[in-house]
PDB file of C-alpha atoms and ligand atoms in Angstrom:
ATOM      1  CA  UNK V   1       0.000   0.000   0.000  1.00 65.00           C
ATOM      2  CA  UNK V   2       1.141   3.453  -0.781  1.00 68.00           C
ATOM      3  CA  UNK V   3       3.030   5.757   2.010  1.00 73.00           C
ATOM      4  CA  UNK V   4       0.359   8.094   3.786  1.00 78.00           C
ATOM      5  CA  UNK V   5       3.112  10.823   4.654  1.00 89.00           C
ATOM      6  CA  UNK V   6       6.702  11.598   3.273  1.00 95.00           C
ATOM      7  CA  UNK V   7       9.520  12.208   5.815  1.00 97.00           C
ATOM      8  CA  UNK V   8      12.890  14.039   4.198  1.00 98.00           C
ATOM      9  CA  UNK V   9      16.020  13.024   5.755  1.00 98.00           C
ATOM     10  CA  UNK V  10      19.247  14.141   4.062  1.00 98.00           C
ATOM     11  CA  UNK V  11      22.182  12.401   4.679  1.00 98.00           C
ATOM     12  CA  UNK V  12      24.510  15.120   6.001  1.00 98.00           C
ATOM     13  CA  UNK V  13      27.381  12.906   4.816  1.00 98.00           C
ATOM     14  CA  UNK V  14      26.917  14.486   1.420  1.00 98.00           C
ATOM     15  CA  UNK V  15      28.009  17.887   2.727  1.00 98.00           C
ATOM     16  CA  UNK V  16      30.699  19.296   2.161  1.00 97.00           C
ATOM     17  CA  UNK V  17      32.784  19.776   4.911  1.00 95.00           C
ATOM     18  CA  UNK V  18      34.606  23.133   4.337  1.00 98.00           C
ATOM     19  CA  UNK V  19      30.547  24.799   3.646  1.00 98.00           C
ATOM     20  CA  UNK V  20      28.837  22.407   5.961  1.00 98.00           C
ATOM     21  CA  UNK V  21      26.931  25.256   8.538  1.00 98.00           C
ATOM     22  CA  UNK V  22      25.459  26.874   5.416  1.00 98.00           C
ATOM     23  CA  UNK V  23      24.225  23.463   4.258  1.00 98.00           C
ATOM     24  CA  UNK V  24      22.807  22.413   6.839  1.00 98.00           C
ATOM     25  CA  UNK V  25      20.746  25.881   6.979  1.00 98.00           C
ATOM     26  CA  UNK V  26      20.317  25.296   3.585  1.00 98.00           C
ATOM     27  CA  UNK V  27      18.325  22.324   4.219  1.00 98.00           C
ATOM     28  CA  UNK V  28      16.310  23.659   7.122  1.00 98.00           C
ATOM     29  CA  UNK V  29      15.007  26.195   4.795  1.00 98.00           C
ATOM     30  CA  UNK V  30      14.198  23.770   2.350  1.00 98.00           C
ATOM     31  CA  UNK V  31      12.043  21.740   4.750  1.00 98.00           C
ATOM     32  CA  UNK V  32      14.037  19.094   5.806  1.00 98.00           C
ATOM     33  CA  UNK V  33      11.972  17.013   8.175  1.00 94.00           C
ATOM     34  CA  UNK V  34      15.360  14.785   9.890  1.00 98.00           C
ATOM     35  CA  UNK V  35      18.793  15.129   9.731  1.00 98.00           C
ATOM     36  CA  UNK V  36      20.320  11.253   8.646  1.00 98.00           C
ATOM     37  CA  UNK V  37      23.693  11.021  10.485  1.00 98.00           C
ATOM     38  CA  UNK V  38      25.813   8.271   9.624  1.00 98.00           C
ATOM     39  CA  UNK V  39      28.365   7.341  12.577  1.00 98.00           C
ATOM     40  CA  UNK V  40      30.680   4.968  11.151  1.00 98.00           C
ATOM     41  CA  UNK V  41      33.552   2.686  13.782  1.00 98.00           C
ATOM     42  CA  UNK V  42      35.820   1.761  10.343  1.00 98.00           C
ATOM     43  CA  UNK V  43      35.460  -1.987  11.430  1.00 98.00           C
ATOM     44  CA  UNK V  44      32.123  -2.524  10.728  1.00 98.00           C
ATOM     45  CA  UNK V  45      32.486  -0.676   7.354  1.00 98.00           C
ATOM     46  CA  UNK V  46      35.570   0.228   6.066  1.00 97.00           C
ATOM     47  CA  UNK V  47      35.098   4.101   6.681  1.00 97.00           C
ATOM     48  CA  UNK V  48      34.605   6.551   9.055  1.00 98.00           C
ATOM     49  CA  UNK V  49      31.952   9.637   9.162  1.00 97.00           C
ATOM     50  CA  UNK V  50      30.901  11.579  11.680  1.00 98.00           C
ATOM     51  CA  UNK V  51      31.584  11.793  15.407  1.00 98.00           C
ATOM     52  CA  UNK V  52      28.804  11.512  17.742  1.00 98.00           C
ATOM     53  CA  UNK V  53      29.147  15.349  18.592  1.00 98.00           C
ATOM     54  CA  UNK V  54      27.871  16.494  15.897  1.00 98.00           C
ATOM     55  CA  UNK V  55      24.278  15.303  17.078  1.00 98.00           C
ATOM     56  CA  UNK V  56      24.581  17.199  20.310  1.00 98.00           C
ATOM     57  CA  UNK V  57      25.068  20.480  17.828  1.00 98.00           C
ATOM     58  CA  UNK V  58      22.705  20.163  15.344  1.00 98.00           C
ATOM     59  CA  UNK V  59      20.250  19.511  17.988  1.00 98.00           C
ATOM     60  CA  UNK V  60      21.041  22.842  20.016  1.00 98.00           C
ATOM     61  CA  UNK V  61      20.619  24.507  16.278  1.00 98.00           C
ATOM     62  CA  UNK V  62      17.866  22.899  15.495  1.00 98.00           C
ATOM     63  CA  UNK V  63      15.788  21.702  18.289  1.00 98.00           C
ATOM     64  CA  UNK V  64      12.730  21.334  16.111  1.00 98.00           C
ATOM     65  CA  UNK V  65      14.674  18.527  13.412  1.00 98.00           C
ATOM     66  CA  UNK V  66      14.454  14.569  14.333  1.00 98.00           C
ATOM     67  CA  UNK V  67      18.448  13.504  14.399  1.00 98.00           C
ATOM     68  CA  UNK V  68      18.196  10.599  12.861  1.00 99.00           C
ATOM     69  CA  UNK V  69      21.261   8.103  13.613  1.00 99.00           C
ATOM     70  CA  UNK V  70      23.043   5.338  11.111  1.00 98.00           C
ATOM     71  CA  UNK V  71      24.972   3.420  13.999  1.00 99.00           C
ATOM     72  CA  UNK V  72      27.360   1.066  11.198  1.00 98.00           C
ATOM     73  CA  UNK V  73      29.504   0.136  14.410  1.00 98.00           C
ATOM     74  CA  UNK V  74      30.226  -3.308  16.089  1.00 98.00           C
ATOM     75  CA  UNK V  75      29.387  -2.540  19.037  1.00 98.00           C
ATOM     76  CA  UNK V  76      25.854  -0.256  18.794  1.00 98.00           C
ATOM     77  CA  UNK V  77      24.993  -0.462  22.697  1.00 98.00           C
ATOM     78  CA  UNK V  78      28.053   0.902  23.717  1.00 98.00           C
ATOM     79  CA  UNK V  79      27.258   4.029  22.092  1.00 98.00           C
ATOM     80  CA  UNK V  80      23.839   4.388  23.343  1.00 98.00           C
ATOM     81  CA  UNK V  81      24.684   7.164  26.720  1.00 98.00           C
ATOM     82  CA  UNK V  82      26.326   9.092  24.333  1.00 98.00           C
ATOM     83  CA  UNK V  83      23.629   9.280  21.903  1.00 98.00           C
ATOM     84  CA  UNK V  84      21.222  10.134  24.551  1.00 98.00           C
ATOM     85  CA  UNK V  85      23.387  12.599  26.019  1.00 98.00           C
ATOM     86  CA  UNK V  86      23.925  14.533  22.609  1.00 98.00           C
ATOM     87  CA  UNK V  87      20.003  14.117  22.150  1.00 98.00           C
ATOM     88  CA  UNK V  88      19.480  11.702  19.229  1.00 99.00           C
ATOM     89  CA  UNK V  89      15.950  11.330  18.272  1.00 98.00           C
ATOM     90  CA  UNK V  90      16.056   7.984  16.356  1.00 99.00           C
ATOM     91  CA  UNK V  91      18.989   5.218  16.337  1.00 99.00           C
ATOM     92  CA  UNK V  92      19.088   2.478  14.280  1.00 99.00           C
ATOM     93  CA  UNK V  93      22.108  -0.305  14.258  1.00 99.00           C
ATOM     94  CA  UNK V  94      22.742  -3.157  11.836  1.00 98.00           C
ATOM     95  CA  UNK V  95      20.867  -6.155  12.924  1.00 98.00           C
ATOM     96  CA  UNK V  96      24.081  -8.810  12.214  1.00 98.00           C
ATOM     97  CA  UNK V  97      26.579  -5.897  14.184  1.00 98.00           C
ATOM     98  CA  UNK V  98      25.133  -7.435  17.392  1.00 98.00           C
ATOM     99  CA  UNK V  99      24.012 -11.072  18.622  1.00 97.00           C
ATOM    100  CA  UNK V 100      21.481  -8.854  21.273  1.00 98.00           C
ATOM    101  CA  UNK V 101      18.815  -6.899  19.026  1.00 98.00           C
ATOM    102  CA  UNK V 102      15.978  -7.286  21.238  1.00 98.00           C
ATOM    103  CA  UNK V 103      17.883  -6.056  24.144  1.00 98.00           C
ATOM    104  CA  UNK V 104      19.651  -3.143  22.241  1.00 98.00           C
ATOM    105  CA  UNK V 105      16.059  -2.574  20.776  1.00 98.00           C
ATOM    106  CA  UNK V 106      14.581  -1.904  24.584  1.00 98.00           C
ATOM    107  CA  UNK V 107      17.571  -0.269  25.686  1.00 98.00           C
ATOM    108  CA  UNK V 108      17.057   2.501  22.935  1.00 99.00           C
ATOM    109  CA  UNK V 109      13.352   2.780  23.817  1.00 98.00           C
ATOM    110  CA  UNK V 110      14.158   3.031  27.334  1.00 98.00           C
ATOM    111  CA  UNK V 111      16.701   5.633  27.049  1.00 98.00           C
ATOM    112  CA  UNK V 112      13.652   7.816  25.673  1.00 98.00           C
ATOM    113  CA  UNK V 113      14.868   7.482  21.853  1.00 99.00           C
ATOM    114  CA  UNK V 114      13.138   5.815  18.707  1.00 99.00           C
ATOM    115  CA  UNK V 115      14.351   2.298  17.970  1.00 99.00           C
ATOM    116  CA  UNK V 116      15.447   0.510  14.480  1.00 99.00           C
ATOM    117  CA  UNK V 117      17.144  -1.814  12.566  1.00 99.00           C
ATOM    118  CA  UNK V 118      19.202  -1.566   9.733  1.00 99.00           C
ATOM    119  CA  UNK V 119      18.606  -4.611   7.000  1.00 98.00           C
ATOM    120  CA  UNK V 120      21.915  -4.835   4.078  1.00 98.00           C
ATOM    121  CA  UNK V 121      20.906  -5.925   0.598  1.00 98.00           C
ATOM    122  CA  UNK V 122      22.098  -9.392   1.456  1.00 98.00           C
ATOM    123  CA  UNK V 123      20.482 -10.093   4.034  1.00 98.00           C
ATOM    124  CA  UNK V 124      16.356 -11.342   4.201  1.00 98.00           C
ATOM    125  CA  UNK V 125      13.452  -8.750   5.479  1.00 98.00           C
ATOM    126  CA  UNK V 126      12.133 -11.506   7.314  1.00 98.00           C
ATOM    127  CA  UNK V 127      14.735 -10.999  10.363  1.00 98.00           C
ATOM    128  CA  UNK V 128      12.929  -8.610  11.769  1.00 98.00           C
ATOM    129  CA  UNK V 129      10.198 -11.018  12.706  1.00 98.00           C
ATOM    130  CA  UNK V 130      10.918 -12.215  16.179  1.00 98.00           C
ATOM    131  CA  UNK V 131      11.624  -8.651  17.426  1.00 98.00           C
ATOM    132  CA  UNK V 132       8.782  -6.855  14.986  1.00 98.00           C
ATOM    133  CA  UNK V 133       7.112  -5.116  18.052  1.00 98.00           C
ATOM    134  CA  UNK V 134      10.400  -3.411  18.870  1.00 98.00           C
ATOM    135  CA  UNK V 135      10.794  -1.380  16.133  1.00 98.00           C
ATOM    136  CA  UNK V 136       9.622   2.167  15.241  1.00 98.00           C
ATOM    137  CA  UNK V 137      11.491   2.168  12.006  1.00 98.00           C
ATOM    138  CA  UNK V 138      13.659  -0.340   9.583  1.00 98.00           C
ATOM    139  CA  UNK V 139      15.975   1.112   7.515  1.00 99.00           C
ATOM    140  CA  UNK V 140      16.501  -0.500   3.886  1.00 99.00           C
ATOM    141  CA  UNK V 141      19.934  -0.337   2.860  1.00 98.00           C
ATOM    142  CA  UNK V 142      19.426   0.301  -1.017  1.00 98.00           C
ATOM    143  CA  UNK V 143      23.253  -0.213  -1.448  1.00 98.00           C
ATOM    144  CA  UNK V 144      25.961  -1.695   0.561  1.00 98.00           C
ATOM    145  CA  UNK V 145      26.267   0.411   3.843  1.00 98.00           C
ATOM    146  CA  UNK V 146      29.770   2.583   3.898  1.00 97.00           C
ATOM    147  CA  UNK V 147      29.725   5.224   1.571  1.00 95.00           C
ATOM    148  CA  UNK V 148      27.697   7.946   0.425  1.00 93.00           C
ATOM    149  CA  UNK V 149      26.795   8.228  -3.664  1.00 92.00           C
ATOM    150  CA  UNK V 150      26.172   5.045  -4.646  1.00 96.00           C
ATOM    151  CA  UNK V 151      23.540   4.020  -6.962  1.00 97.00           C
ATOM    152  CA  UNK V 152      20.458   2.656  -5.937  1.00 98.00           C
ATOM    153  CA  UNK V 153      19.901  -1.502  -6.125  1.00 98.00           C
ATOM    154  CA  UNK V 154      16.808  -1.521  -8.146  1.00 97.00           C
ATOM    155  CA  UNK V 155      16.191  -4.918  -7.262  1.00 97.00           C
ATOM    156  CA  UNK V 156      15.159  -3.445  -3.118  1.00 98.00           C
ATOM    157  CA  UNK V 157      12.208  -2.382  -4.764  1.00 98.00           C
ATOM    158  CA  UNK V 158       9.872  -5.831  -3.783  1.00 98.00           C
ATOM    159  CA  UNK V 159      11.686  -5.665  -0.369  1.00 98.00           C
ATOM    160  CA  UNK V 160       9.550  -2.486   0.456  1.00 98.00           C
ATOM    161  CA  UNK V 161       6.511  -4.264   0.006  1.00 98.00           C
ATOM    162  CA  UNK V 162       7.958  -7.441   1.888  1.00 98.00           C
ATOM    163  CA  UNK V 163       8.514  -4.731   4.657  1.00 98.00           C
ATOM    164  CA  UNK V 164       4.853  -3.405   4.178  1.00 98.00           C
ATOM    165  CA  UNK V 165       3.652  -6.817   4.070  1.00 98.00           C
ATOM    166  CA  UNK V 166       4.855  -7.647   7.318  1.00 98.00           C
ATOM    167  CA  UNK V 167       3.665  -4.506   8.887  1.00 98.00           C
ATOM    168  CA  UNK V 168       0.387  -5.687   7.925  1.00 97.00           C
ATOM    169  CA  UNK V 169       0.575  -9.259   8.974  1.00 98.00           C
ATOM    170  CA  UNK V 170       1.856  -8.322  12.959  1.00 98.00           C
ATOM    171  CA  UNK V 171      -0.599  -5.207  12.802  1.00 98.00           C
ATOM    172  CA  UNK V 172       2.400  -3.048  13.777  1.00 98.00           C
ATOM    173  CA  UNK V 173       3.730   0.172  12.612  1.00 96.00           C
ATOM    174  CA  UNK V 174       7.091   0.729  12.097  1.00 98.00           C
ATOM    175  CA  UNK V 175       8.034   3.549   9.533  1.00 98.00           C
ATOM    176  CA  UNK V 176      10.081   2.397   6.425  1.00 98.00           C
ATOM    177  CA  UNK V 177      13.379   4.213   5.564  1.00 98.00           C
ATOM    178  CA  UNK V 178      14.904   3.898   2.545  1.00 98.00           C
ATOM    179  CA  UNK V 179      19.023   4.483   2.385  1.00 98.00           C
ATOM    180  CA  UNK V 180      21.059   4.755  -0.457  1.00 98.00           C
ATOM    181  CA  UNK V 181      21.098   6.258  -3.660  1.00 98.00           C
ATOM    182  CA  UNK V 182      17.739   7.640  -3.523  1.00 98.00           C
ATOM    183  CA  UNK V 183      16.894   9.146  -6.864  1.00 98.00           C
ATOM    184  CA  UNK V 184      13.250  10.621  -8.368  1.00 98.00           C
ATOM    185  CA  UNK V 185      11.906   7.227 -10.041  1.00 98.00           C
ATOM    186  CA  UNK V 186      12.768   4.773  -7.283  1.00 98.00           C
ATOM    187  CA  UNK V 187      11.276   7.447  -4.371  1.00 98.00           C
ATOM    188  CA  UNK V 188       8.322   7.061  -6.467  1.00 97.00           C
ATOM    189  CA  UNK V 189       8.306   3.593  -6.160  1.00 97.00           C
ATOM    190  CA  UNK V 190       9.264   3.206  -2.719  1.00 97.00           C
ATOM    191  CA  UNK V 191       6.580   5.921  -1.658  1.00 96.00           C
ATOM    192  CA  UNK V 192       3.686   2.997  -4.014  1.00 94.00           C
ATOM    193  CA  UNK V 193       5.297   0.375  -2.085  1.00 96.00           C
ATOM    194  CA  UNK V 194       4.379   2.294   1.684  1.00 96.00           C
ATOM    195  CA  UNK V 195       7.680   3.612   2.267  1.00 97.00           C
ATOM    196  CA  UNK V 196       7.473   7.015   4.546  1.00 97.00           C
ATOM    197  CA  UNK V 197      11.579   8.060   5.234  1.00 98.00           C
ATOM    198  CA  UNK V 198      13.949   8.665   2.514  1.00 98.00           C
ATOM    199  CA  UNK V 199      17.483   9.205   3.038  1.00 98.00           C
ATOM    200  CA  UNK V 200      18.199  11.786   0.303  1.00 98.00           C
ATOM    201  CA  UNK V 201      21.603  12.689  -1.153  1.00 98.00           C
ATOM    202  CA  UNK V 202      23.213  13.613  -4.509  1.00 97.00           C
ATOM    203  CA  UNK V 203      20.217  12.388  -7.154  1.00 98.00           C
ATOM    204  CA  UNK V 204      17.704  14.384  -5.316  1.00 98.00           C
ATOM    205  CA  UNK V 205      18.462  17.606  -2.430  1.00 98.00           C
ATOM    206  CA  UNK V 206      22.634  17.956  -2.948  1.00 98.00           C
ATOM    207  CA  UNK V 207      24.596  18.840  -6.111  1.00 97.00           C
ATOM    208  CA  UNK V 208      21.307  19.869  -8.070  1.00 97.00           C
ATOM    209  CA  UNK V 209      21.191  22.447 -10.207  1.00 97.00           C
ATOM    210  CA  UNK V 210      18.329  24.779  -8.834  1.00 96.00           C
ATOM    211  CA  UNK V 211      20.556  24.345  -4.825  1.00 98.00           C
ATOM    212  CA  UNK V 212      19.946  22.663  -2.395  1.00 98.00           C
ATOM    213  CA  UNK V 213      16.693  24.867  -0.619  1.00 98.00           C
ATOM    214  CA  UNK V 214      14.858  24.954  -3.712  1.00 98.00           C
ATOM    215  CA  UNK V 215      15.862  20.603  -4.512  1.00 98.00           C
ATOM    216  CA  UNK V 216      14.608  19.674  -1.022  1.00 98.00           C
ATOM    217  CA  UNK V 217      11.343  21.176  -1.174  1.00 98.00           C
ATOM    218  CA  UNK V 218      10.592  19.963  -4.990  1.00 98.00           C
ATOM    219  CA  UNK V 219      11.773  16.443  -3.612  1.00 98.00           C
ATOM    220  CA  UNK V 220       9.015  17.017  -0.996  1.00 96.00           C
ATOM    221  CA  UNK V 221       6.593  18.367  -3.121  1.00 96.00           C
ATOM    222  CA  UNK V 222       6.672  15.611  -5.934  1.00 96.00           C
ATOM    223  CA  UNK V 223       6.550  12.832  -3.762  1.00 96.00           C
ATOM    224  CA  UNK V 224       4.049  14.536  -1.802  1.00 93.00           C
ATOM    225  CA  UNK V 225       1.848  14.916  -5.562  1.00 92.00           C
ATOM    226  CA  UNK V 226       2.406  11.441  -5.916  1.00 89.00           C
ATOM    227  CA  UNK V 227       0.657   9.921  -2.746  1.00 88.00           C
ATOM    228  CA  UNK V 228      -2.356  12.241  -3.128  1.00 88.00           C
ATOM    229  CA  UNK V 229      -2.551  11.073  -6.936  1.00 86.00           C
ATOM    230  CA  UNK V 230      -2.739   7.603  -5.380  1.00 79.00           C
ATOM    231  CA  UNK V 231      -4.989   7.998  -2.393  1.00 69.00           C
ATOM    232  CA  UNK V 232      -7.326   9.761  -5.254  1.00 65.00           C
ATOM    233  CA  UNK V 233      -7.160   7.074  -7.433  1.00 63.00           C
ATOM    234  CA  UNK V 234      -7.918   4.425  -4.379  1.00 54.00           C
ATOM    235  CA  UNK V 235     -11.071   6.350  -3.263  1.00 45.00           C
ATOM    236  CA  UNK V 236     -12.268   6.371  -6.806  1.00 44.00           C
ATOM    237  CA  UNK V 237     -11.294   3.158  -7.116  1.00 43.00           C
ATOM    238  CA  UNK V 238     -13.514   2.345  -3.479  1.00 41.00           C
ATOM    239  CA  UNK V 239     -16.726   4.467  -4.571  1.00 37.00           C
TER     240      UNK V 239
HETATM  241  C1  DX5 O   1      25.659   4.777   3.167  1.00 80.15           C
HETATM  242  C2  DX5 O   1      24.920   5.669   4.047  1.00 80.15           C
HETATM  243  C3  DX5 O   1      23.920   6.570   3.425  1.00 80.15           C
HETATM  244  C4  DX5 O   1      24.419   7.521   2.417  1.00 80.15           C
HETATM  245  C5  DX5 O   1      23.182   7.976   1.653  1.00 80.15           C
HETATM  246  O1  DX5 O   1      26.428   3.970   3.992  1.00 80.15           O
HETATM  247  O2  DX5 O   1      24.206   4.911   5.001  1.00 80.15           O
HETATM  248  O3  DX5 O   1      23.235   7.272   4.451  1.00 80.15           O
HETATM  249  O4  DX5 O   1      25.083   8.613   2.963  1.00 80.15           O
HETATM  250  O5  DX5 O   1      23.511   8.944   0.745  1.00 80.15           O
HETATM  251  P1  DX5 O   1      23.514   8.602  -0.799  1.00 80.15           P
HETATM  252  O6  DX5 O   1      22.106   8.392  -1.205  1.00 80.15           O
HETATM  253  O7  DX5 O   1      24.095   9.802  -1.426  1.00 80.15           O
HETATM  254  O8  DX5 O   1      24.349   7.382  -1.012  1.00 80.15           O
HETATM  255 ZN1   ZN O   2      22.843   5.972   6.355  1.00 80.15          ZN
END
């Protein structure tokens, strides 16, 4: 079933560095609804990103934004005081980077903070099962986790309906997020398939031609268009 709202969450990881401040404002003004902060340990992937820090700042910015954190770490739990400390809003953590999910799941719920799971391309939706009703959001890796600009695996596409699909069948509601290489056509598919968070980058809010203010809010706006073409078209479709 189709998405009922659209959450924007650019990946900050395809700032720049040297202009970063006036990005990030950059996206505020466009509308941004999260900020998706990758925190990389350079054992779980082979890369590093951004300290846990910058959370704590972007949250004393921009009190209203949902920080959205990418724990690709092997240890996730270990990092959880500090997240809470810097004020994270939603953490989500590989579910083969730890042999405790479930635990790590409550532990991020009971520090006050939403709780998800991160699913790679090679591995099968259906892991989330025994721990479903611990999760306010899965995150769909669309590539292979590590580095920003990739292209998206076009083949994810059915997993976002497997992910909808099991929504349906435990009668829960976590939000889907979709990460990696998010461009126009596939958002469009995603948001048919009931997908609600996309982790934007370089095809959609950064390095586009009209800036980054005026990409984010036509990013919001089209995908926006597109679920009120479609719950249209399903109350026609009803009467
Ligand atoms: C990849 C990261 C993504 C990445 C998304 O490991 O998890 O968040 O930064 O940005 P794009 O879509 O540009 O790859
Ligand atoms: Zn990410």
């Amino acid at each position: 079933m189709n998405a009922t709202r659209i959450i924007n969450a650019p990946s900050l990881a395809n700032c720049s560095f040297m202009d970063m401040g006036q990005q990030v404002e950059e996206l505020v003004q466009g509308g941004a609804h999260w900020f998706h902060v990758d925190i990389m340990d350079g054992h779980y992937v082979p890369n590093l990103c951004f300290p846990v820090r910058i959370v704590g700042e972007l949250k004393q910015k921009y009190p209203a934004i949902d920080i959205d954190v990418h724990l690709m770490v092997t240890d996730p739990m270990s990092y959880l005081p500090l997240l809470k400390q810097n004020k994270a809003d939603w953490v989500s953590f590989h579910v083969d980077s730890t042999n405790f999910t479930r635990r790590t799941l409550v532990s991020i719920r009971e520090l006050g903070m939403k709780a998800g799971v991160v699913i790679n391309p090679s591995q099968s939706i259906s892991v989330i099962e025994p721990f479903i009703r611990f999760l306010d959001y899965v995150v769909l890796m669309t590539v292979e986790p590590g580095y920003a600009g990739q292209k998206f695996m076009v083949d994810s596409l059915p997993r976002v309906t497997e992910l909808d699909r099991l929504r349906k069948k435990h009668d829960v509601n976590f939000l889907i997020s979709i990460d990696g290489g998010v461009d126009y056509p596939n958002a469009i598919e995603c948001a048919r398939r009931g997908a609600e968070v996309y982790v934007t980058g370089i095809y959609t809010v950064f390095q586009q031609e009209d800036g980054i203010t005026a990409a984010c809010r036509r990013f919001e706006k089209t995908l926006s268009d597109v679920l009120k073409t479609q719950i249209g078209d399903s109350t026609i479709a009803q009467s």
